[in-house]
Structure formats: C-alpha cells, structure tokens
Amino acid sequence: RQERKNESLSIPAFRIIDGEESFPGRWPWMAAIFLNIRGIEQFICGGSLIGPRHILTAAHFITDVLHRRMNTVSIRLGDFDLEEEDEPSLPETIRVVEVRQHPHYNNAYFYHDLAIMILGRTPRRSHYVMPLCLPPPSVRFETFAHMKAIVAGWGQTSIDGERSAVLRDKKKRKNAYRGDSGGPLML
C-alpha cells in the first residue's frame, strides 16, 4: 500500500467519540473511501456497501471528489486496520468510476446528504465483504422507534484526538456525534 496521510480536505472530521474497537468481519459492508493526492492515499470517510457495486456515503464528503478525476478515488472493502498490511480479511481496493449526489442535496443545510459511488468492478464476497441488509418494504418505521443505533468508522476517537486506524463502533440512543458522517447508522 502507499503511504497514507490524514489531511483535512475542507470536510468535517469523522469521529466515533468513546467508541470501542470492533473486530474483523463484524461490519462487512464498511467501506473506507480514499483519495490519491500526489501519490499519497488519504482516507477521507466511510461508506456502506449497499449492492454489488454501490457504496452509500454522505454527499458532503464527496463534494471535493466531484471536482477530481475518478481514477484518484478508491474504496477499500474488508479492511479493519487501515495501517496493517497483513490482514486475514485480504482487503480489496477498487476504483470508483462514477459518483452521484442526491439531486436535491443542499450543501448549506445538508438536506438530502446522500451520495452513491459506483465501483469499477464487483468485489469478491466473503465473511469480511458483503452488502448491508435493509429491512423489507413491509416493515414499519415504528418498529425501530426505541432501538439504540450503532455508528461505525475509522475517525477520530476524541475531539482533539488522531484518527483511529482500526474500525470502531458505538451504540447511541439519540443521534450520531458531529462528524460521524459517511459511515452507516445501523439498527
């Protein structure tokens, strides 16, 4: 792998404050999104594999991506520790060929803060890589009303802390912390 740097790209920080270290394969839909800037792979945010070649993420993270050549954007699937070279999950890096923001995304207020990234090929499925399961359309939203949600990601672990190299998660009753965008909010 190439050297990685954690530079701000005029996007909010991504952090799981007080989260716990997860373990390989716990969240097999987690995607780490990278930009290649002058030969250095830089982690920018998380996302979720939601179909064979589709990653769901936050639109505000990919605003900078839309102004770059697509060959500078990649997704890593099956990764647990972003700095570890020898993981049993054999993380797979795949180039992004297209990015689509929600047509009504509003950068000022973050309305419709959704984007889909389309991968150049289908990743191999394994215990470490599989799409996120969504409930069937017949399930009513009220079913989830009082459940604790789980957030997951590789972001900062404290307001002043550095980015975590290992995947972390945390259960929340209300909402995600400021900056927990891009990755999934799961029930």
Coordinates of C-alpha atoms in Angstrom, one line a residue:
R1 CA 0.0 0.0 0.0
Q2 CA 1.0 3.6 -0.5
E3 CA 1.7 6.0 2.3
R4 CA -1.4 7.4 3.8
K5 CA -1.9 10.9 5.3
N6 CA -4.9 12.2 7.2
E7 CA -5.2 15.7 5.8
S8 CA -8.3 17.9 6.0
L9 CA -9.9 18.3 2.6
S10 CA -12.3 21.1 3.6
I11 CA -14.7 18.5 5.0
P12 CA -15.9 17.9 8.6
A13 CA -13.9 15.5 10.8
F14 CA -15.2 11.9 11.1
R15 CA -15.1 10.5 14.6
I16 CA -16.6 7.9 16.9
I17 CA -16.2 9.5 20.3
D18 CA -15.8 7.0 23.1
G19 CA -16.3 4.1 20.7
E20 CA -14.9 0.7 21.2
E21 CA -12.6 -1.2 18.9
S22 CA -14.6 -3.5 16.7
F23 CA -13.3 -6.8 15.2
P24 CA -12.7 -8.1 11.6
G25 CA -15.9 -9.1 9.9
R26 CA -18.3 -7.5 12.3
W27 CA -19.4 -4.9 9.8
P28 CA -18.6 -6.5 6.4
W29 CA -20.4 -3.7 4.5
M30 CA -18.0 -1.0 5.8
A31 CA -16.1 0.8 3.1
A32 CA -13.1 3.1 3.6
I33 CA -13.0 5.9 1.0
F34 CA -9.6 7.2 -0.2
L35 CA -8.4 10.0 -2.4
N36 CA -5.0 9.7 -4.1
I37 CA -3.4 13.1 -3.9
R38 CA 0.1 13.4 -5.4
G39 CA 0.7 9.6 -4.9
I40 CA -0.5 9.5 -1.3
E41 CA -3.7 7.6 -0.4
Q42 CA -5.6 9.7 2.0
F43 CA -8.6 8.3 4.0
I44 CA -11.5 10.8 3.7
C45 CA -14.5 9.0 5.1
G46 CA -16.5 5.8 5.5
G47 CA -19.4 4.4 3.5
S48 CA -21.5 1.3 3.2
L49 CA -21.6 -1.4 0.5
I50 CA -25.4 -1.5 -0.4
G51 CA -25.3 -3.5 -3.6
P52 CA -22.9 -5.4 -5.8
R53 CA -21.1 -2.3 -6.9
H54 CA -22.7 0.6 -4.9
I55 CA -21.4 2.5 -1.9
L56 CA -23.7 4.8 0.1
T57 CA -21.9 7.7 1.8
A58 CA -22.6 11.3 2.8
A59 CA -22.8 13.8 -0.1
H60 CA -20.8 16.5 1.9
F61 CA -17.8 14.2 1.9
I62 CA -17.6 13.7 -1.8
T63 CA -18.1 17.4 -2.9
D64 CA -14.3 17.6 -3.4
V65 CA -14.3 14.2 -5.1
L66 CA -16.7 15.5 -7.8
H67 CA -14.0 18.0 -8.9
R68 CA -11.3 15.4 -9.4
R69 CA -10.6 12.7 -11.9
M70 CA -12.3 9.4 -10.9
N71 CA -9.1 7.5 -11.1
T72 CA -8.0 9.3 -7.9
V73 CA -10.9 7.8 -5.8
S74 CA -10.9 4.3 -4.4
I75 CA -12.8 2.2 -2.0
R76 CA -11.3 -0.4 0.3
L77 CA -13.5 -3.2 1.4
G78 CA -12.8 -5.9 4.0
D79 CA -10.4 -3.7 5.9
F80 CA -10.3 -3.5 9.7
D81 CA -6.9 -1.8 10.4
L82 CA -6.1 0.9 7.8
E83 CA -2.4 0.7 8.6
E84 CA -2.0 -3.1 8.8
E85 CA -0.6 -4.7 5.7
D86 CA -1.2 -8.3 6.6
E87 CA -4.9 -8.8 7.5
P88 CA -6.6 -12.2 7.2
S89 CA -9.5 -10.5 5.5
L90 CA -7.3 -9.6 2.5
P91 CA -8.8 -6.1 2.0
E92 CA -9.6 -5.2 -1.6
T93 CA -9.1 -1.8 -3.2
I94 CA -11.4 -0.9 -6.1
R95 CA -11.5 2.3 -8.1
V96 CA -14.7 4.4 -8.3
V97 CA -16.0 5.0 -11.8
E98 CA -18.9 7.3 -11.0
V99 CA -20.3 9.4 -8.2
R100 CA -23.9 10.5 -7.9
Q101 CA -25.1 13.0 -5.3
H102 CA -28.7 13.2 -4.4
P103 CA -30.3 15.7 -6.9
H104 CA -31.7 17.8 -4.0
Y105 CA -28.6 17.8 -1.9
N106 CA -28.2 21.2 -0.1
N107 CA -24.6 21.9 1.0
A108 CA -25.7 24.9 3.2
Y109 CA -28.1 22.8 5.3
F110 CA -27.0 19.2 4.5
Y111 CA -30.5 18.3 3.3
H112 CA -30.5 15.0 1.3
D113 CA -26.9 14.4 2.4
L114 CA -26.6 11.2 0.3
A115 CA -24.3 10.1 -2.4
I116 CA -23.8 6.8 -4.3
M117 CA -20.3 5.8 -5.5
I118 CA -20.2 3.2 -8.3
L119 CA -17.3 0.8 -8.3
G120 CA -15.4 -0.2 -11.3
R121 CA -16.0 -3.9 -10.6
T122 CA -17.8 -6.2 -8.2
P123 CA -15.8 -7.1 -5.1
R124 CA -15.4 -10.7 -4.0
R125 CA -17.8 -11.6 -1.3
S126 CA -16.6 -13.2 1.9
H127 CA -17.1 -13.2 5.6
Y128 CA -15.5 -9.7 5.5
V129 CA -17.2 -8.2 2.5
M130 CA -21.0 -8.3 1.9
P131 CA -23.7 -5.7 1.3
L132 CA -25.7 -4.1 4.1
C133 CA -29.0 -5.8 4.7
L134 CA -32.0 -3.5 4.5
P135 CA -35.4 -4.3 6.0
P136 CA -38.2 -5.3 3.6
P137 CA -40.5 -2.5 2.5
S138 CA -43.3 -4.0 4.6
V139 CA -41.5 -3.2 7.9
R140 CA -42.9 -0.1 9.5
F141 CA -40.5 2.6 10.8
E142 CA -42.2 2.5 14.2
T143 CA -40.6 -1.0 14.7
F144 CA -37.3 0.8 15.2
A145 CA -38.6 3.7 17.4
H146 CA -36.8 3.0 20.7
M147 CA -33.8 0.9 19.5
K148 CA -30.3 2.1 20.0
A149 CA -28.5 2.8 16.8
I150 CA -24.9 1.8 16.1
V151 CA -22.3 4.0 14.3
A152 CA -19.0 2.7 12.9
G153 CA -15.9 4.2 11.4
W154 CA -12.2 4.9 11.4
G155 CA -12.4 8.5 12.5
Q156 CA -11.1 10.5 15.5
T157 CA -11.8 9.0 18.9
S158 CA -11.9 12.3 20.7
I159 CA -12.3 15.9 19.8
D160 CA -8.6 16.6 19.9
G161 CA -7.5 13.0 19.1
E162 CA -6.0 11.5 16.0
R163 CA -7.8 9.3 13.5
S164 CA -8.2 5.7 14.6
A165 CA -6.5 3.2 12.2
V166 CA -8.8 0.4 13.4
L167 CA -12.5 0.2 12.9
R168 CA -14.5 1.3 15.9
D169 CA -18.2 1.3 16.8
K170 CA -20.6 2.7 19.4
K171 CA -24.2 2.3 20.3
K172 CA -26.2 5.5 20.5
R173 CA -29.8 6.2 21.7
K174 CA -30.3 9.6 20.0
N175 CA -28.1 10.7 17.2
A176 CA -24.5 10.4 15.9
Y177 CA -21.8 12.7 17.1
R178 CA -20.9 15.7 15.0
G179 CA -18.7 14.4 12.3
D180 CA -19.8 10.7 12.2
S181 CA -20.9 11.1 8.6
G182 CA -20.3 8.8 5.7
G183 CA -20.5 5.5 7.5
P184 CA -23.6 3.7 8.4
L185 CA -26.1 4.4 11.2
M186 CA -27.4 0.8 11.9
L187 CA -30.2 -0.7 14.0

